[in-house]
Tab-separated table of C-alpha atoms and ligand atoms in Angstrom:
chain	number	residue	atom	x	y	z
A	1	MET	CA	27.365	9.217	-46.928
A	2	ILE	CA	25.971	8.413	-50.373
A	3	ASP	CA	26.194	11.560	-52.441
A	4	ASP	CA	23.806	10.600	-55.217
A	5	ALA	CA	21.084	9.374	-52.849
A	6	ALA	CA	17.950	11.259	-51.946
A	7	VAL	CA	15.717	10.109	-49.097
A	8	VAL	CA	11.979	10.425	-48.782
A	9	ILE	CA	10.392	9.610	-45.437
A	10	LEU	CA	6.674	8.826	-45.476
A	11	ALA	CA	4.999	10.472	-42.515
A	12	ALA	CA	1.603	11.686	-43.729
A	13	GLY	CA	-0.580	8.955	-42.231
A	14	GLN	CA	-2.712	9.323	-39.136
A	15	GLY	CA	-1.764	6.029	-37.553
A	16	THR	CA	-5.264	4.890	-36.618
A	17	ARG	CA	-3.995	1.899	-34.675
A	18	MET	CA	-2.264	4.218	-32.170
A	19	LYS	CA	-5.756	5.309	-31.023
A	20	SER	CA	-4.445	8.821	-30.482
A	21	LYS	CA	-5.373	12.422	-31.166
A	22	MET	CA	-1.765	12.984	-32.160
A	23	ALA	CA	-0.258	11.884	-35.478
A	24	LYS	CA	1.672	8.636	-35.090
A	25	VAL	CA	5.013	10.036	-36.218
A	26	LEU	CA	4.885	12.632	-33.421
A	27	HIS	CA	4.820	9.942	-30.744
A	28	ARG	CA	8.210	9.589	-29.100
A	29	ALA	CA	10.587	6.674	-28.795
A	30	GLY	CA	14.099	6.993	-27.382
A	31	GLY	CA	13.219	10.561	-26.433
A	32	LYS	CA	12.496	11.786	-29.958
A	33	PRO	CA	9.406	11.908	-32.156
A	34	LEU	CA	9.441	8.991	-34.606
A	35	VAL	CA	9.734	11.360	-37.565
A	36	ARG	CA	12.770	13.038	-36.001
A	37	GLN	CA	14.394	9.685	-35.433
A	38	ALA	CA	13.922	8.854	-39.120
A	39	ILE	CA	15.318	12.226	-40.226
A	40	ASP	CA	18.374	11.926	-37.979
A	41	THR	CA	19.115	8.500	-39.429
A	42	ALA	CA	18.668	9.828	-42.973
A	43	LEU	CA	21.063	12.702	-42.248
A	44	GLN	CA	23.812	10.165	-41.639
A	45	ILE	CA	23.592	8.817	-45.171
A	46	ALA	CA	22.380	11.579	-47.493
A	47	PRO	CA	23.062	15.289	-47.955
A	48	ARG	CA	20.623	17.476	-45.991
A	49	GLU	CA	19.230	19.163	-49.108
A	50	ARG	CA	18.302	15.753	-50.529
A	51	ILE	CA	16.126	14.653	-47.583
A	52	PHE	CA	12.342	15.069	-47.775
A	53	VAL	CA	9.449	14.153	-45.515
A	54	VAL	CA	5.902	13.632	-46.776
A	55	VAL	CA	3.471	15.273	-44.361
A	56	GLY	CA	-0.325	15.259	-44.365
A	57	TYR	CA	-2.206	14.378	-41.195
A	58	GLN	CA	-1.526	17.184	-38.665
A	59	ALA	CA	0.744	18.620	-41.300
A	60	ALA	CA	1.544	21.818	-39.404
A	61	GLN	CA	2.857	19.986	-36.346
A	62	VAL	CA	4.792	17.392	-38.337
A	63	ARG	CA	6.162	20.112	-40.627
A	64	ALA	CA	7.460	21.967	-37.556
A	65	GLU	CA	9.558	18.905	-36.647
A	66	VAL	CA	10.739	18.564	-40.231
A	67	GLU	CA	11.789	22.204	-40.444
A	68	ALA	CA	13.452	22.132	-37.021
A	69	ALA	CA	15.605	19.308	-38.359
A	70	GLY	CA	16.532	21.432	-41.384
A	71	VAL	CA	15.040	19.211	-44.098
A	72	GLN	CA	12.178	19.757	-46.534
A	73	ALA	CA	8.518	18.802	-46.360
A	74	ILE	CA	6.280	17.549	-49.172
A	75	HIS	CA	2.546	17.862	-48.725
A	76	GLN	CA	0.164	14.952	-49.316
A	77	THR	CA	-3.307	16.440	-49.027
A	78	GLU	CA	-5.177	13.144	-49.029
A	79	GLN	CA	-3.633	9.947	-47.673
A	80	LEU	CA	-4.160	7.611	-50.590
A	81	GLY	CA	-1.368	5.202	-49.722
A	82	THR	CA	2.418	4.910	-49.607
A	83	GLY	CA	2.729	4.955	-53.417
A	84	HIS	CA	0.638	8.100	-53.633
A	85	ALA	CA	2.796	9.695	-50.919
A	86	VAL	CA	5.877	9.205	-53.091
A	87	MET	CA	4.017	10.529	-56.172
A	88	CYS	CA	3.337	13.750	-54.286
A	89	GLY	CA	7.063	14.355	-54.235
A	90	GLU	CA	7.519	14.006	-57.989
A	91	GLU	CA	7.963	17.701	-58.649
A	92	LYS	CA	10.732	18.131	-56.086
A	93	LEU	CA	12.335	14.717	-56.390
A	94	ALA	CA	12.231	13.624	-60.023
A	95	GLY	CA	14.951	16.049	-61.073
A	96	LEU	CA	17.440	14.834	-58.491
A	97	GLY	CA	18.516	11.680	-60.358
A	98	GLY	CA	20.663	9.042	-58.687
A	99	ARG	CA	18.940	6.836	-56.175
A	100	LEU	CA	15.897	7.341	-54.058
A	101	ILE	CA	15.649	5.651	-50.684
A	102	VAL	CA	12.048	5.533	-49.518
A	103	PHE	CA	11.292	4.670	-45.981
A	104	VAL	CA	8.268	4.585	-43.793
A	105	GLY	CA	8.401	7.105	-40.973
A	106	ASP	CA	7.212	4.612	-38.373
A	107	CYS	CA	10.340	2.459	-38.433
A	108	PRO	CA	12.645	4.197	-35.937
A	109	LEU	CA	15.086	1.374	-35.269
A	110	ILE	CA	16.692	1.190	-38.688
A	111	ARG	CA	20.417	1.940	-38.519
A	112	ALA	CA	22.190	4.300	-40.904
A	113	SER	CA	24.702	1.527	-41.658
A	114	THR	CA	21.857	-0.682	-42.885
A	115	LEU	CA	20.577	2.068	-45.207
A	116	GLN	CA	24.109	2.458	-46.530
A	117	GLN	CA	24.282	-1.286	-47.246
A	118	LEU	CA	20.904	-1.084	-48.963
A	119	ALA	CA	22.119	1.627	-51.330
A	120	GLU	CA	25.264	-0.362	-52.057
A	121	ALA	CA	23.271	-3.562	-52.668
A	122	GLN	CA	21.000	-1.732	-55.117
A	123	ARG	CA	23.981	-0.258	-56.952
A	124	ASP	CA	25.919	-3.515	-57.101
A	125	ALA	CA	22.896	-5.396	-58.461
A	126	LYS	CA	22.061	-2.530	-60.871
A	127	ALA	CA	18.551	-3.098	-59.635
A	128	GLY	CA	15.479	-0.980	-60.353
A	129	ALA	CA	14.654	-1.507	-56.696
A	130	THR	CA	16.141	-3.267	-53.691
A	131	VAL	CA	14.030	-3.850	-50.625
A	132	ILE	CA	15.123	-4.610	-47.075
A	133	THR	CA	13.422	-7.734	-45.770
A	134	THR	CA	13.622	-9.974	-42.740
A	135	GLU	CA	11.875	-12.998	-41.272
A	136	VAL	CA	9.653	-12.471	-38.275
A	137	PRO	CA	7.815	-15.026	-36.133
A	138	ASP	CA	4.549	-13.136	-36.534
A	139	ALA	CA	4.123	-11.297	-39.836
A	140	THR	CA	0.635	-9.970	-39.113
A	141	GLY	CA	0.080	-6.591	-40.758
A	142	TYR	CA	3.254	-6.576	-42.844
A	143	GLY	CA	3.614	-6.879	-46.609
A	144	ARG	CA	4.892	-10.362	-47.583
A	145	ILE	CA	7.826	-11.007	-49.916
A	146	ILE	CA	6.759	-13.474	-52.598
A	147	ARG	CA	9.601	-15.321	-54.337
A	148	ASP	CA	9.759	-17.912	-57.108
A	149	ARG	CA	11.372	-21.351	-56.732
A	150	GLU	CA	14.827	-19.937	-57.487
A	151	GLY	CA	14.368	-17.364	-54.779
A	152	ASN	CA	13.880	-14.356	-57.066
A	153	VAL	CA	11.551	-11.675	-55.736
A	154	LEU	CA	8.270	-11.647	-57.673
A	155	GLU	CA	6.139	-9.194	-55.757
A	156	ILE	CA	5.192	-7.775	-52.385
A	157	VAL	CA	1.685	-8.607	-51.264
A	158	GLU	CA	0.061	-6.562	-48.519
A	159	HIS	CA	-1.446	-8.434	-45.582
A	160	LYS	CA	-4.969	-7.339	-46.503
A	161	ALA	CA	-4.573	-8.545	-50.089
A	162	ALA	CA	-2.743	-11.796	-49.374
A	163	SER	CA	-4.099	-15.292	-50.054
A	164	PRO	CA	-4.110	-17.799	-47.148
A	165	GLU	CA	-1.009	-19.391	-48.678
A	166	GLN	CA	0.772	-16.035	-48.953
A	167	LEU	CA	-0.129	-15.247	-45.341
A	168	GLU	CA	2.067	-18.199	-44.334
A	169	VAL	CA	5.146	-16.342	-45.638
A	170	ARG	CA	7.208	-14.916	-42.812
A	171	GLU	CA	9.617	-12.856	-44.881
A	172	ILE	CA	8.301	-9.297	-44.666
A	173	ASN	CA	8.744	-5.936	-46.359
A	174	SER	CA	10.471	-3.518	-44.008
A	175	GLY	CA	8.936	-0.588	-45.875
A	176	ILE	CA	12.456	0.547	-46.754
A	177	LEU	CA	13.410	0.449	-50.419
A	178	CYS	CA	16.106	1.908	-52.596
A	179	PHE	CA	15.055	2.734	-56.161
A	180	ASP	CA	16.908	3.710	-59.272
A	181	ALA	CA	15.291	7.141	-59.329
A	182	GLY	CA	15.012	7.351	-63.126
A	183	LEU	CA	13.138	4.040	-63.302
A	184	LEU	CA	10.883	4.866	-60.366
A	185	TRP	CA	9.688	8.133	-61.886
A	186	LYS	CA	9.317	6.560	-65.313
A	187	HIS	CA	6.907	3.918	-63.993
A	188	ILE	CA	5.305	5.311	-60.848
A	189	HIS	CA	2.104	6.326	-62.643
A	190	GLU	CA	1.445	2.676	-63.401
A	191	LEU	CA	0.395	2.220	-59.747
A	192	LYS	CA	-3.324	1.497	-59.387
A	193	GLN	CA	-5.743	1.464	-56.483
A	194	ASP	CA	-6.849	-2.094	-57.275
A	195	ASN	CA	-6.637	-3.531	-53.762
A	196	PRO	CA	-8.944	-3.990	-50.784
A	197	ALA	CA	-7.801	-0.714	-49.200
A	198	ASN	CA	-8.253	1.250	-52.405
A	199	GLU	CA	-4.778	2.732	-51.943
A	200	PHE	CA	-1.774	3.291	-54.176
A	201	TYR	CA	0.646	0.763	-52.685
A	202	LEU	CA	4.303	1.649	-53.153
A	203	THR	CA	4.988	-2.044	-52.807
A	204	ASP	CA	3.305	-2.661	-56.179
A	205	MET	CA	6.334	-0.969	-57.789
A	206	VAL	CA	8.157	-4.289	-57.382
A	207	ALA	CA	5.912	-6.113	-59.833
A	208	ILE	CA	5.738	-3.045	-62.100
A	209	LEU	CA	9.526	-2.755	-62.372
A	210	LEU	CA	9.898	-6.488	-63.007
A	211	ARG	CA	7.315	-6.274	-65.802
A	212	ALA	CA	9.282	-3.393	-67.285
A	213	GLY	CA	12.280	-5.714	-67.445
A	214	SER	CA	14.398	-4.334	-64.637
A	215	ARG	CA	15.818	-6.259	-61.694
A	216	VAL	CA	14.380	-6.218	-58.192
A	217	THR	CA	16.421	-7.646	-55.355
A	218	ALA	CA	15.943	-8.160	-51.650
A	219	MET	CA	18.459	-7.467	-48.927
A	220	LYS	CA	17.465	-9.827	-46.167
A	221	ILE	CA	18.834	-8.913	-42.780
A	222	PRO	CA	19.123	-11.275	-39.830
A	223	ASP	CA	18.028	-8.918	-37.032
A	224	PRO	CA	14.281	-8.260	-37.279
A	225	SER	CA	14.358	-5.865	-34.309
A	226	GLU	CA	15.840	-3.165	-36.552
A	227	LEU	CA	12.767	-3.265	-38.770
A	228	LEU	CA	10.054	-3.069	-36.159
A	229	GLY	CA	7.241	-0.928	-37.578
A	230	ILE	CA	5.295	1.102	-35.021
A	231	ASN	CA	1.567	0.745	-35.474
A	232	ASN	CA	0.348	0.632	-31.874
A	233	ARG	CA	1.549	1.611	-28.415
A	234	VAL	CA	2.853	-1.846	-27.581
A	235	GLU	CA	5.265	-1.567	-30.500
A	236	LEU	CA	6.060	2.021	-29.498
A	237	ALA	CA	7.137	0.850	-26.033
A	238	GLU	CA	9.217	-1.930	-27.574
A	239	ALA	CA	10.986	0.524	-29.901
A	240	ASP	CA	11.596	2.856	-26.970
A	241	ARG	CA	13.147	0.023	-24.979
A	242	ILE	CA	15.460	-0.952	-27.835
A	243	LEU	CA	16.547	2.641	-28.563
A	244	ARG	CA	17.334	3.237	-24.908
A	245	ALA	CA	19.288	0.005	-24.661
A	246	ARG	CA	21.338	1.134	-27.676
A	247	LYS	CA	21.974	4.522	-26.098
A	248	VAL	CA	23.202	3.179	-22.756
A	249	ARG	CA	25.355	0.652	-24.561
A	250	GLU	CA	26.927	3.411	-26.638
A	251	LEU	CA	27.642	5.445	-23.489
A	252	MET	CA	29.107	2.478	-21.630
A	253	ILE	CA	31.433	1.737	-24.560
A	254	GLU	CA	32.551	5.392	-24.355
A	255	GLY	CA	33.483	5.054	-20.667
A	256	VAL	CA	30.354	5.890	-18.667
A	257	THR	CA	29.460	3.510	-15.824
A	258	ILE	CA	25.758	2.745	-15.829
A	259	GLU	CA	24.461	0.705	-12.944
A	260	ARG	CA	21.539	-1.577	-13.815
A	261	PRO	CA	21.415	-0.150	-17.356
A	262	GLU	CA	18.069	-1.789	-18.104
A	263	THR	CA	16.418	0.571	-15.603
A	264	VAL	CA	17.943	3.812	-16.864
A	265	THR	CA	16.269	6.182	-19.363
A	266	ILE	CA	18.600	8.340	-21.426
A	267	ASP	CA	17.415	10.388	-24.410
A	268	ALA	CA	19.160	10.165	-27.767
A	269	ASP	CA	20.770	13.624	-27.721
A	270	VAL	CA	22.162	13.463	-24.178
A	271	LYS	CA	25.958	13.649	-23.832
A	272	ILE	CA	27.839	12.191	-20.850
A	273	GLY	CA	31.588	12.356	-20.157
A	274	MET	CA	33.998	9.606	-19.168
A	275	ASP	CA	34.006	8.107	-15.674
A	276	THR	CA	30.620	9.521	-14.807
A	277	ILE	CA	28.519	7.027	-12.852
A	278	VAL	CA	24.785	6.821	-13.452
A	279	GLY	CA	22.748	5.085	-10.746
A	280	PRO	CA	19.753	2.785	-11.233
A	281	PHE	CA	16.466	4.278	-12.466
A	282	ALA	CA	18.035	7.629	-13.365
A	283	GLN	CA	16.375	9.557	-16.198
A	284	ILE	CA	18.568	11.891	-18.209
A	285	THR	CA	16.592	13.620	-20.907
A	286	GLY	CA	16.321	16.441	-23.424
A	287	SER	CA	19.495	18.281	-24.316
A	288	THR	CA	21.369	17.459	-21.097
A	289	VAL	CA	25.165	17.567	-21.225
A	290	ILE	CA	27.071	15.974	-18.329
A	291	GLY	CA	30.823	16.288	-17.867
A	292	GLU	CA	33.426	13.802	-16.701
A	293	GLY	CA	33.586	12.160	-13.295
A	294	CYS	CA	30.069	13.137	-12.263
A	295	ARG	CA	27.651	11.037	-10.283
A	296	ILE	CA	23.937	10.890	-11.049
A	297	GLY	CA	22.277	9.227	-8.083
A	298	ALA	CA	19.604	6.569	-8.219
A	299	ALA	CA	16.191	7.673	-9.475
A	300	SER	CA	17.314	11.222	-10.169
A	301	ILE	CA	15.846	13.082	-13.127
A	302	VAL	CA	17.993	15.512	-15.089
A	303	HIS	CA	16.325	17.325	-17.991
A	304	SER	CA	17.931	19.729	-20.472
A	305	SER	CA	20.615	20.826	-18.023
A	306	VAL	CA	24.370	21.284	-18.100
A	307	LEU	CA	26.495	19.594	-15.416
A	308	GLU	CA	30.206	20.351	-15.484
A	309	ASP	CA	32.920	17.907	-14.411
A	310	GLY	CA	32.745	16.352	-10.974
A	311	VAL	CA	29.157	17.329	-10.173
A	312	GLU	CA	27.381	15.015	-7.753
A	313	VAL	CA	23.638	14.552	-7.785
A	314	PHE	CA	22.526	12.423	-4.874
A	315	PRO	CA	19.490	10.119	-5.234
A	316	PHE	CA	15.920	11.247	-5.907
A	317	SER	CA	16.746	14.741	-7.134
A	318	MET	CA	15.038	16.555	-10.002
A	319	ILE	CA	16.947	19.065	-12.084
A	320	SER	CA	15.548	20.801	-15.158
A	321	ASP	CA	16.752	23.620	-17.410
A	322	SER	CA	19.566	24.394	-14.992
A	323	ARG	CA	23.329	24.709	-14.897
A	324	LEU	CA	25.696	23.191	-12.338
A	325	ASP	CA	29.326	24.266	-12.410
A	326	ALA	CA	32.193	21.953	-11.575
A	327	LYS	CA	32.021	20.012	-8.323
A	328	ALA	CA	28.624	21.340	-7.307
A	329	GLN	CA	26.548	18.936	-5.193
A	330	VAL	CA	22.808	18.447	-5.158
A	331	GLY	CA	20.409	16.314	-3.143
A	332	PRO	CA	19.257	13.871	-2.068
A	333	PHE	CA	15.656	14.953	-2.674
A	334	ALA	CA	16.467	18.362	-4.158
A	335	ARG	CA	14.659	20.197	-6.925
A	336	LEU	CA	16.282	22.707	-9.283
A	337	ARG	CA	14.260	24.319	-12.034
A	338	MET	CA	13.873	27.281	-14.398
A	339	HIS	CA	17.492	28.336	-14.856
A	340	ALA	CA	18.836	27.544	-11.443
A	341	HIS	CA	22.599	27.992	-11.521
A	342	LEU	CA	25.081	26.606	-9.010
A	343	ALA	CA	28.630	27.937	-9.125
A	344	GLU	CA	31.590	25.695	-8.302
A	345	HIS	CA	31.422	23.754	-5.074
A	346	ALA	CA	27.956	25.048	-4.202
A	347	HIS	CA	25.947	22.493	-2.257
A	348	ILE	CA	22.172	22.134	-2.246
A	349	GLY	CA	20.879	19.506	0.141
A	350	ASN	CA	17.766	17.610	1.212
A	351	PHE	CA	14.348	18.978	0.354
A	352	VAL	CA	15.645	22.257	-1.033
A	353	GLU	CA	13.904	23.799	-4.034
A	354	LEU	CA	15.608	26.345	-6.271
A	355	LYS	CA	13.749	28.261	-8.942
A	356	ASN	CA	15.428	30.804	-11.211
A	357	THR	CA	18.086	31.243	-8.560
A	358	GLU	CA	21.841	31.681	-8.694
A	359	VAL	CA	23.990	30.262	-5.937
A	360	GLY	CA	27.602	31.471	-5.726
A	361	ALA	CA	30.756	29.424	-5.326
A	362	GLY	CA	30.972	27.366	-2.161
A	363	SER	CA	27.574	28.476	-0.859
A	364	LYS	CA	25.320	26.023	0.902
A	365	SER	CA	21.659	25.434	1.522
A	366	MET	CA	21.579	22.037	3.087
A	367	HIS	CA	18.049	21.424	4.342
A	368	LEU	CA	14.402	22.246	3.729
A	369	ALA	CA	14.458	25.597	1.921
A	370	TYR	CA	12.698	27.401	-0.928
A	371	LEU	CA	14.916	29.812	-2.807
A	372	GLY	CA	13.038	31.423	-5.696
A	373	ASP	CA	14.077	34.334	-7.944
A	374	SER	CA	17.173	34.880	-5.822
A	375	THR	CA	20.769	35.863	-6.361
A	376	ILE	CA	22.990	34.378	-3.709
A	377	GLY	CA	26.681	35.273	-3.518
A	378	SER	CA	29.602	33.046	-2.674
A	379	LYS	CA	30.325	31.430	0.710
A	380	VAL	CA	26.772	32.022	1.906
A	381	ASN	CA	25.168	29.655	4.370
A	382	VAL	CA	21.400	29.381	4.097
A	383	GLY	CA	19.969	27.757	7.212
A	384	ALA	CA	17.359	25.021	7.317
A	385	GLY	CA	13.823	26.147	6.680
A	386	THR	CA	14.715	29.424	4.940
A	387	ILE	CA	12.046	30.741	2.605
A	388	THR	CA	12.285	33.515	0.040
A	389	CYS	CA	8.795	34.971	-0.318
A	390	ASN	CA	9.104	35.848	-4.004
A	391	TYR	CA	5.418	36.140	-4.870
A	392	ASP	CA	3.003	38.758	-3.564
A	393	GLY	CA	-0.035	37.320	-5.320
A	394	HIS	CA	0.506	39.424	-8.441
A	395	LYS	CA	4.197	39.669	-9.191
A	396	LYS	CA	7.465	37.876	-8.558
A	397	HIS	CA	10.241	39.788	-6.768
A	398	ARG	CA	13.952	39.163	-6.312
A	399	THR	CA	15.959	38.442	-3.196
A	400	THR	CA	19.643	39.369	-3.300
A	401	ILE	CA	22.039	37.927	-0.734
A	402	ALA	CA	25.645	39.137	-0.978
A	403	ASP	CA	28.852	37.142	-0.359
A	404	GLY	CA	29.577	35.634	3.026
A	405	VAL	CA	26.102	36.099	4.517
A	406	PHE	CA	24.827	33.711	7.189
A	407	VAL	CA	21.070	33.212	7.072
A	408	GLY	CA	19.860	31.676	10.330
A	409	SER	CA	17.418	28.783	10.249
A	410	ASN	CA	13.766	29.344	9.546
A	411	SER	CA	14.243	32.871	8.237
A	412	THR	CA	11.671	34.425	5.958
A	413	LEU	CA	12.995	36.868	3.368
A	414	ILE	CA	10.202	38.993	1.930
A	415	ALA	CA	11.190	40.073	-1.589
A	416	PRO	CA	12.167	42.492	-2.956
A	417	VAL	CA	14.906	42.582	-0.369
A	418	GLU	CA	18.696	42.861	-0.220
A	419	VAL	CA	21.061	41.412	2.346
A	420	GLY	CA	24.507	43.078	2.452
A	421	GLU	CA	27.877	41.388	2.381
A	422	GLY	CA	29.005	39.504	5.446
A	423	SER	CA	25.845	40.189	7.414
A	424	TYR	CA	24.206	37.742	9.790
A	425	ILE	CA	20.507	37.049	10.046
A	426	ALA	CA	19.323	35.695	13.363
A	427	ALA	CA	17.363	32.466	13.205
A	428	ALA	CA	13.607	32.765	12.664
A	429	SER	CA	13.840	36.364	11.448
A	430	VAL	CA	11.343	37.941	9.119
A	431	ILE	CA	13.391	40.212	6.848
A	432	ASN	CA	11.525	42.832	4.826
A	433	MET	CA	14.072	45.693	4.887
A	434	THR	CA	17.540	45.999	3.421
A	435	VAL	CA	20.213	44.544	5.694
A	436	PRO	CA	23.425	46.617	5.438
A	437	PRO	CA	26.806	44.896	5.063
A	438	LYS	CA	28.344	43.310	8.171
A	439	ALA	CA	25.192	43.870	10.254
A	440	LEU	CA	23.302	41.534	12.529
A	441	ALA	CA	19.639	41.547	11.591
A	442	VAL	CA	17.177	40.298	14.170
A	443	GLY	CA	13.636	40.326	12.883
A	444	ARG	CA	11.632	38.547	15.530
A	445	ALA	CA	9.875	39.189	18.779
A	446	ARG	CA	12.078	39.011	21.855
A	447	GLN	CA	11.627	35.972	24.042
A	448	VAL	CA	9.686	36.765	27.177
A	449	ASN	CA	9.947	34.532	30.212
A	450	LYS	CA	7.212	34.963	32.804
A	451	GLU	CA	8.686	33.506	35.908
A	452	GLY	CA	6.509	31.814	38.467
A	453	TRP	CA	3.751	31.458	35.873
A	454	LYS	CA	1.189	28.799	36.700
A	455	ARG	CA	-1.414	27.180	34.444
A	456	LYS	CA	-5.007	28.065	35.214
A	457	THR	CA	-6.746	24.994	36.551
B	1	LIG	C1	3.783	-0.595	-44.894
B	1	LIG	C2	4.031	-1.407	-46.168
B	1	LIG	C3	4.208	-2.872	-45.774
B	1	LIG	C4	5.356	-3.006	-44.777
B	1	LIG	C5	5.147	-2.082	-43.573
B	1	LIG	C6	6.417	-2.057	-42.750
B	1	LIG	C7	2.875	-0.398	-48.075
B	1	LIG	C8	1.683	-0.424	-48.915
B	1	LIG	N1	2.925	-1.266	-47.070
B	1	LIG	O1	2.551	-1.072	-44.341
B	1	LIG	O2	4.480	-3.661	-46.917
B	1	LIG	O3	5.465	-4.350	-44.372
B	1	LIG	O4	4.892	-0.742	-44.000
B	1	LIG	O5	6.243	-1.353	-41.552
B	1	LIG	O6	3.787	0.368	-48.352
B	1	LIG	N2	1.925	7.062	-45.205
B	1	LIG	C9	1.855	8.255	-45.886
B	1	LIG	N3	0.822	8.472	-46.745
B	1	LIG	C10	-0.148	7.552	-46.963
B	1	LIG	C11	-0.071	6.331	-46.265
B	1	LIG	C12	0.976	6.117	-45.388
B	1	LIG	O7	2.723	9.117	-45.730
B	1	LIG	O8	-1.034	7.842	-47.763
B	1	LIG	C13	3.029	6.849	-44.249
B	1	LIG	C14	2.553	6.663	-42.815
B	1	LIG	O9	2.536	7.905	-42.137
B	1	LIG	C15	3.582	5.726	-42.229
B	1	LIG	C16	4.119	4.968	-43.439
B	1	LIG	O10	3.689	5.670	-44.584
B	1	LIG	O11	4.645	6.409	-41.608
B	1	LIG	C17	3.575	3.549	-43.490
B	1	LIG	O12	2.188	3.566	-43.476
B	1	LIG	P1	1.358	2.444	-42.711
B	1	LIG	O13	-0.071	2.716	-42.937
B	1	LIG	O14	1.847	2.289	-41.341
B	1	LIG	O15	1.787	1.169	-43.591
B	1	LIG	P2	1.721	-0.344	-43.151
B	1	LIG	O16	0.335	-0.829	-43.248
B	1	LIG	O17	2.425	-0.545	-41.864
B	2	LIG	CA1	3.376	0.796	-40.421
């Protein structure tokens, strides 16, 4: 944490090269919109009230992300360049003093530790500005770092404005700079639109500050992957891959076994406890929290759900917005959605779908069932092929099954309906009336055998 630092994230551009109807910074990598990724990184180094995001294109949507993260937005009505974006923040930012870290909102891989080093490098050098740079094999599109023979930084030249000789330079501007705030605000109005794009380039501040007699230094870092700027969907996929690799690595270091980690997709905010095993091709997304000693089977998808300790999800299951208490078991090929809740030791098996349904402790539905809008007690056995008819074409209705009930295979429960404690439903019954406790309900035609019957020829 750097107490005297403020951060401004530039996120007002459209991102034309994404070829998208959606603003670039709303595209997701690692399970989060790019702008959110930038804010979360900033929150690790600067106080919340000193973090700002410049919004413009699709301002309302981007602002919603900014506000959800609890930081402040600055509005840039017209996108006249990165320098202009910073100028738009003058009113809110100029009074803050200290240092101002500016970073482009399309650079999601930057680590908080690198921003911390940047601020320290700027302070140690007493520089007007320090810029993070790196060497890349292909510098197309990036601003180039131009140095003199002694290696001092002279200026940053944008790709579009660079001479053929300057285009040969492979040291690039990351778009992440730390300024002495006082000096930045003193000189920012010296920026001009004298370039092929007719924009106010923030990068021109380097030459401006040098002319004003202050120092400008570069912090060159060896790993270019951290500085990948997202301009198109190829780069977006690359950033996503790197963020996910970081996440699984972090989890493995913390004691989670991840089989074939390169195939697994885990969102940034997911939490997983020790000794849980995640199978190949699993996707664990949203706000999911998984306890200790669980098993997430191959190719299962778990979204924004809570799994307590010892839960087992067998392969090819899909669980969203649901809650599984300790030692519950699900799958293979099961689907739980819309606030399904399994109590301890409940077991949901093959090809069973649960929607907005509670299943009590130790209850089972092992094969081929649809249980929607239902409340199922403990120690219930739901036979194969059971269907709760929860929808009459207009409204949804509830099915309530009390503790210890046995529902025979292929039963149809027409909601609203209640089945009393300890009762037994004969296989293939159609149940549309209350079943009292401890009763046997038979809701089907009697079998008729016509002896001596012969086929007509
Ligand atoms: C910028 C840098 C370039 C650097 C590269 C690193 C400038 C002039 N160029 O180029 O030196 O190598 O990043 O990735 O700074 N934005 C606004 N308002 C605007 C224009 C842009 O908020 O008026 C935001 C965009 O939303 C984006 C960020 O600034 O998040 C960078 O803009 P972009 O157009 O992608 O800049 P680059 O051409 O990549
Ligand atoms: Ca960019």
